[in-house]
mmCIF file of C-alpha atoms in Angstrom:
data_model
loop_
_atom_site.group_PDB
_atom_site.id
_atom_site.type_symbol
_atom_site.label_atom_id
_atom_site.label_comp_id
_atom_site.label_asym_id
_atom_site.label_seq_id
_atom_site.Cartn_x
_atom_site.Cartn_y
_atom_site.Cartn_z
ATOM 1 C CA MET A 1 -1.703 5.330 2.334
ATOM 2 C CA GLY A 2 -1.113 2.519 -0.199
ATOM 3 C CA ASN A 3 0.933 3.570 -3.210
ATOM 4 C CA ARG A 4 0.523 7.292 -2.635
ATOM 5 C CA LYS A 5 3.574 9.119 -3.902
ATOM 6 C CA ILE A 6 5.408 11.100 -1.249
ATOM 7 C CA THR A 7 6.542 14.447 -2.639
ATOM 8 C CA SER A 8 7.409 17.858 -1.260
ATOM 9 C CA LYS A 9 3.692 18.667 -1.355
ATOM 10 C CA THR A 10 2.732 15.807 0.948
ATOM 11 C CA ILE A 11 5.467 16.267 3.538
ATOM 12 C CA LYS A 12 5.121 19.313 5.731
ATOM 13 C CA GLY A 13 8.222 21.472 5.860
ATOM 14 C CA LYS A 14 9.728 19.907 2.735
ATOM 15 C CA GLU A 15 8.376 22.307 0.100
ATOM 16 C CA GLY A 16 11.792 22.707 -1.508
ATOM 17 C CA LEU A 17 12.433 18.988 -1.842
ATOM 18 C CA HIS A 18 12.988 17.824 -5.414
ATOM 19 C CA PRO A 19 10.931 14.672 -6.172
ATOM 20 C CA GLY A 20 13.930 12.959 -7.747
ATOM 21 C CA SER A 21 16.351 13.782 -4.954
ATOM 22 C CA ARG A 22 17.971 11.294 -2.591
ATOM 23 C CA LYS A 23 15.960 12.683 0.327
ATOM 24 C CA ALA A 24 12.683 12.222 -1.557
ATOM 25 C CA GLY A 25 13.637 8.625 -2.238
ATOM 26 C CA GLN A 26 14.370 8.050 1.454
ATOM 27 C CA LEU A 27 11.031 9.465 2.529
ATOM 28 C CA ASN A 28 9.086 7.584 -0.107
ATOM 29 C CA ARG A 29 10.718 4.283 0.823
ATOM 30 C CA VAL A 30 9.835 4.560 4.502
ATOM 31 C CA HIS A 31 6.292 5.697 3.808
ATOM 32 C CA LEU A 32 5.736 2.713 1.533
ATOM 33 C CA ARG A 33 7.025 0.367 4.213
ATOM 34 C CA VAL A 34 4.883 1.967 6.877
ATOM 35 C CA SER A 35 1.792 1.856 4.667
ATOM 36 C CA LYS A 36 2.082 -1.935 4.692
ATOM 37 C CA LEU A 37 2.364 -1.883 8.464
ATOM 38 C CA GLN A 38 -0.701 0.307 8.798
ATOM 39 C CA GLY A 39 -2.697 -2.195 6.764
ATOM 40 C CA GLN A 40 -1.518 -4.996 9.018
ATOM 41 C CA ALA A 41 -2.187 -2.923 12.130
ATOM 42 C CA LYS A 42 -5.907 -2.824 11.336
ATOM 43 C CA LEU A 43 -5.933 -6.556 12.002
ATOM 44 C CA ARG A 44 -4.274 -6.235 15.397
ATOM 45 C CA LYS A 45 -5.942 -4.959 18.546
ATOM 46 C CA GLY A 46 -5.059 -4.457 22.184
ATOM 47 C CA SER A 47 -2.059 -3.296 24.160
ATOM 48 C CA HIS A 48 0.415 -5.395 22.149
ATOM 49 C CA SER A 49 -0.464 -3.463 18.999
ATOM 50 C CA LEU A 50 0.055 -0.121 20.723
ATOM 51 C CA LYS A 51 3.388 -1.282 22.092
ATOM 52 C CA LEU A 52 4.568 -2.293 18.620
ATOM 53 C CA GLN A 53 3.410 0.618 16.475
ATOM 54 C CA ARG A 54 6.277 3.028 17.089
ATOM 55 C CA PRO A 55 9.103 0.441 17.132
ATOM 56 C CA LEU A 56 7.738 -0.966 13.860
ATOM 57 C CA PHE A 57 8.076 2.420 12.204
ATOM 58 C CA PHE A 58 11.700 2.811 13.255
ATOM 59 C CA LEU A 59 12.468 -0.805 12.395
ATOM 60 C CA HIS A 60 11.340 -0.211 8.827
ATOM 61 C CA SER A 61 13.317 3.024 8.532
ATOM 62 C CA LEU A 62 16.592 1.081 8.718
ATOM 63 C CA THR A 63 18.644 0.426 5.595
ATOM 64 C CA SER A 64 21.750 -1.005 7.267
ATOM 65 C CA PRO A 65 22.905 -2.514 10.596
ATOM 66 C CA HIS A 66 24.811 0.677 11.378
ATOM 67 C CA PRO A 67 23.627 3.230 13.978
ATOM 68 C CA LEU A 68 22.511 6.749 13.136
ATOM 69 C CA THR A 69 23.957 9.954 14.438
ATOM 70 C CA LEU A 70 21.776 11.819 16.914
ATOM 71 C CA PRO A 71 21.021 14.594 14.361
ATOM 72 C CA SER A 72 19.955 11.943 11.851
ATOM 73 C CA LEU A 73 17.604 10.282 14.342
ATOM 74 C CA ARG A 74 16.083 13.635 15.268
ATOM 75 C CA ALA A 75 15.585 14.468 11.585
ATOM 76 C CA LEU A 76 13.902 11.095 11.031
ATOM 77 C CA ILE A 77 11.468 11.941 13.818
ATOM 78 C CA SER A 78 10.711 15.478 12.685
ATOM 79 C CA THR A 79 10.567 14.998 8.896
ATOM 80 C CA VAL A 80 9.147 11.500 8.580
ATOM 81 C CA TYR A 81 7.635 10.120 11.784
ATOM 82 C CA LEU A 82 5.699 13.267 12.716
ATOM 83 C CA ALA A 83 4.658 13.712 9.084
ATOM 84 C CA ARG A 84 3.540 10.146 8.488
ATOM 85 C CA HIS A 85 -0.192 11.063 8.444
ATOM 86 C CA ASP A 86 0.189 14.250 6.397
ATOM 87 C CA ALA A 87 -0.542 12.737 2.985
ATOM 88 C CA ARG A 88 -3.749 11.086 4.161
ATOM 89 C CA ILE A 89 -4.838 14.212 6.041
ATOM 90 C CA ALA A 90 -4.338 16.288 2.884
ATOM 91 C CA GLU A 91 -6.281 13.739 0.842
ATOM 92 C CA LEU A 92 -9.224 13.729 3.230
ATOM 93 C CA GLU A 93 -9.238 17.529 3.386
ATOM 94 C CA ALA A 94 -9.312 17.684 -0.415
ATOM 95 C CA GLU A 95 -12.262 15.279 -0.507
ATOM 96 C CA ARG A 96 -14.276 17.188 2.109
ATOM 97 C CA ARG A 97 -17.041 19.268 0.615
ATOM 98 C CA ALA A 98 -17.429 22.867 1.708
ATOM 99 C CA GLY A 99 -19.523 23.202 4.843
ATOM 100 C CA ARG A 100 -19.436 19.495 5.627
ATOM 101 C CA PRO A 101 -18.031 18.232 8.953
ATOM 102 C CA LYS A 102 -14.733 16.418 9.031
ATOM 103 C CA GLN A 103 -14.776 12.652 8.679
ATOM 104 C CA LYS A 104 -14.016 10.529 11.710
ATOM 105 C CA GLU A 105 -10.772 9.308 10.118
ATOM 106 C CA LEU A 106 -9.600 12.868 9.516
ATOM 107 C CA LEU A 107 -10.353 13.889 13.091
ATOM 108 C CA GLU A 108 -8.515 10.853 14.432
ATOM 109 C CA LEU A 109 -5.435 11.464 12.277
ATOM 110 C CA GLU A 110 -5.304 15.142 13.220
ATOM 111 C CA ALA A 111 -5.629 14.245 16.901
ATOM 112 C CA ALA A 112 -2.880 11.630 16.596
ATOM 113 C CA LYS A 113 -0.527 14.143 15.002
ATOM 114 C CA LYS A 114 -1.242 16.707 17.707
ATOM 115 C CA ARG A 115 -0.497 14.118 20.394
ATOM 116 C CA ASP A 116 2.794 13.190 18.740
ATOM 117 C CA ILE A 117 3.879 16.815 18.421
ATOM 118 C CA ALA A 118 2.971 17.510 22.047
ATOM 119 C CA GLU A 119 4.872 14.403 23.137
ATOM 120 C CA TYR A 120 7.988 15.492 21.237
ATOM 121 C CA GLU A 121 7.808 18.836 23.036
ATOM 122 C CA THR A 122 7.873 17.170 26.462
ATOM 123 C CA GLY A 123 9.958 14.113 25.566
ATOM 124 C CA MET A 124 9.301 11.384 22.996
ATOM 125 C CA GLU A 125 10.435 7.828 23.688
ATOM 126 C CA VAL A 126 11.868 6.025 20.647
ATOM 127 C CA PRO A 127 14.128 3.033 19.999
ATOM 128 C CA ASP A 128 17.726 4.226 20.294
ATOM 129 C CA LEU A 129 18.921 4.073 16.695
ATOM 130 C CA THR A 130 22.203 5.667 17.789
ATOM 131 C CA HIS A 131 22.944 2.541 19.873
ATOM 132 C CA ALA A 132 24.846 -0.040 17.801
ATOM 133 C CA PRO A 133 23.522 -3.213 19.519
ATOM 134 C CA THR A 134 19.908 -2.008 19.309
ATOM 135 C CA VAL A 135 20.233 -1.203 15.611
ATOM 136 C CA LYS A 136 21.970 -4.498 14.905
ATOM 137 C CA LEU A 137 19.187 -6.409 16.659
ATOM 138 C CA LEU A 138 16.447 -4.559 14.779
ATOM 139 C CA TYR A 139 18.172 -4.975 11.436
ATOM 140 C CA SER A 140 18.611 -8.703 12.022
ATOM 141 C CA LEU A 141 14.828 -8.962 12.456
ATOM 142 C CA LEU A 142 14.327 -6.980 9.263
ATOM 143 C CA GLU A 143 16.754 -9.101 7.246
ATOM 144 C CA SER A 144 15.284 -12.388 8.470
ATOM 145 C CA ASP A 145 11.723 -11.112 7.898
ATOM 146 C CA THR A 146 10.942 -11.876 11.531
ATOM 147 C CA THR A 147 7.718 -10.342 12.845
ATOM 148 C CA LEU A 148 8.409 -7.883 15.634
ATOM 149 C CA GLN A 149 6.969 -9.110 18.925
ATOM 150 C CA PRO A 150 6.482 -7.356 22.300
ATOM 151 C CA SER A 151 9.287 -9.529 23.668
ATOM 152 C CA HIS A 152 11.646 -8.014 21.071
ATOM 153 C CA VAL A 153 10.673 -4.486 22.105
ATOM 154 C CA ASP A 154 11.655 -5.272 25.689
ATOM 155 C CA LEU A 155 15.189 -5.999 24.474
ATOM 156 C CA LEU A 156 15.639 -2.594 22.818
ATOM 157 C CA ARG A 157 17.330 0.372 24.399
ATOM 158 C CA GLN A 158 14.867 3.268 24.389
ATOM 159 C CA ILE A 159 15.663 6.946 24.720
ATOM 160 C CA ARG A 160 13.643 10.094 25.258
ATOM 161 C CA LEU A 161 14.321 13.054 22.945
ATOM 162 C CA PHE A 162 13.061 16.626 23.188
ATOM 163 C CA LYS A 163 12.169 18.919 20.289
ATOM 164 C CA ASN A 164 13.734 22.047 21.756
ATOM 165 C CA SER A 165 16.725 20.395 23.477
ATOM 166 C CA PRO A 166 18.703 18.863 20.596
ATOM 167 C CA GLY A 167 21.595 17.699 22.747
ATOM 168 C CA GLU A 168 19.528 16.136 25.520
ATOM 169 C CA VAL A 169 19.099 12.359 25.558
ATOM 170 C CA ILE A 170 17.558 10.405 28.414
ATOM 171 C CA VAL A 171 17.890 6.622 28.462
ATOM 172 C CA SER A 172 14.358 5.680 29.514
ATOM 173 C CA LYS A 173 14.787 1.899 29.123
ATOM 174 C CA PRO A 174 18.279 0.356 29.023
ATOM 175 C CA GLY A 175 17.144 -2.748 27.138
ATOM 176 C CA ARG A 176 18.773 -6.165 27.360
ATOM 177 C CA THR A 177 21.293 -6.248 24.521
ATOM 178 C CA ALA A 178 24.417 -6.175 26.703
ATOM 179 C CA ASN A 179 24.775 -9.960 26.874
ATOM 180 C CA MET A 180 23.544 -10.799 23.385
ATOM 181 C CA GLY A 181 26.898 -10.585 21.608
ATOM 182 C CA LEU A 182 25.791 -7.610 19.530
ATOM 183 C CA MET A 183 28.621 -5.223 20.415
ATOM 184 C CA THR A 184 30.701 -4.239 17.403
ATOM 185 C CA GLY A 185 33.776 -2.158 16.821
ATOM 186 C CA GLY A 186 32.204 -0.480 13.824
ATOM 187 C CA GLU A 187 32.096 3.236 13.267
ATOM 188 C CA VAL A 188 29.267 5.053 15.027
ATOM 189 C CA GLY A 189 26.963 7.098 12.850
ATOM 190 C CA VAL A 190 27.416 5.442 9.474
ATOM 191 C CA GLY A 191 23.750 4.598 9.025
ATOM 192 C CA GLU A 192 21.176 6.526 6.979
ATOM 193 C CA ASP A 193 21.604 10.299 6.986
ATOM 194 C CA TRP A 194 18.184 11.932 7.344
ATOM 195 C CA THR A 195 19.450 15.420 8.087
ATOM 196 C CA ASN A 196 20.120 16.572 4.520
ATOM 197 C CA GLY A 197 22.649 18.889 6.141
ATOM 198 C CA GLU A 198 19.867 20.784 7.906
ATOM 199 C CA GLU A 199 20.471 20.088 11.589
ATOM 200 C CA GLU A 200 23.592 20.331 13.703
ATOM 201 C CA VAL A 201 23.624 19.308 17.335
ATOM 202 C CA PRO A 202 26.085 20.288 20.052
ATOM 203 C CA SER A 203 27.737 17.748 22.305
ATOM 204 C CA MET A 204 25.309 15.067 23.453
ATOM 205 C CA GLU A 205 24.242 14.901 27.079
ATOM 206 C CA VAL A 206 23.024 11.452 28.083
ATOM 207 C CA GLU A 207 21.040 10.993 31.288
ATOM 208 C CA LYS A 208 20.118 7.633 32.761
#
């Protein structure tokens, strides 16, 4: 994905997004970060790599140690995470000559996107960026330029979110931040706003 510019044409569902807008800047920043991760990921193999891929994305979406609101986290998933392959898919489609079969890379990216969308329908597990200690831990790794390790992932609180149930949150893994001195009295939901005023969620129902 390299230095590919992220615009309203390369992000599905964002046709009305102005390239110079704040939202466009947010999306471009995360895609540039993730492009570096994807290059590094080619060097890693095995179960550890798979365990790290999703947390790495959400780690590099952070711009502060403050937690997100639930609507903001859901918007990050739907407008950025699920669309992270769209630019490359569009590029490969544009390069494909008429009547020629799809390249292996294109097929793999399309299959990955379909899996992600299907998972979000039935419940997608992500790091809980609405949880202050989890966000503070992740941001400390980001600030110190510490490489995320599987042992770090085990510390994170993870939740399961559902595309068609915006108020439903299931804590799938409680994490181990309770005794790490990460609790703060700061305001909840002062982190990055990914919603652009597009999504409102009723009262949150948390299941353990």
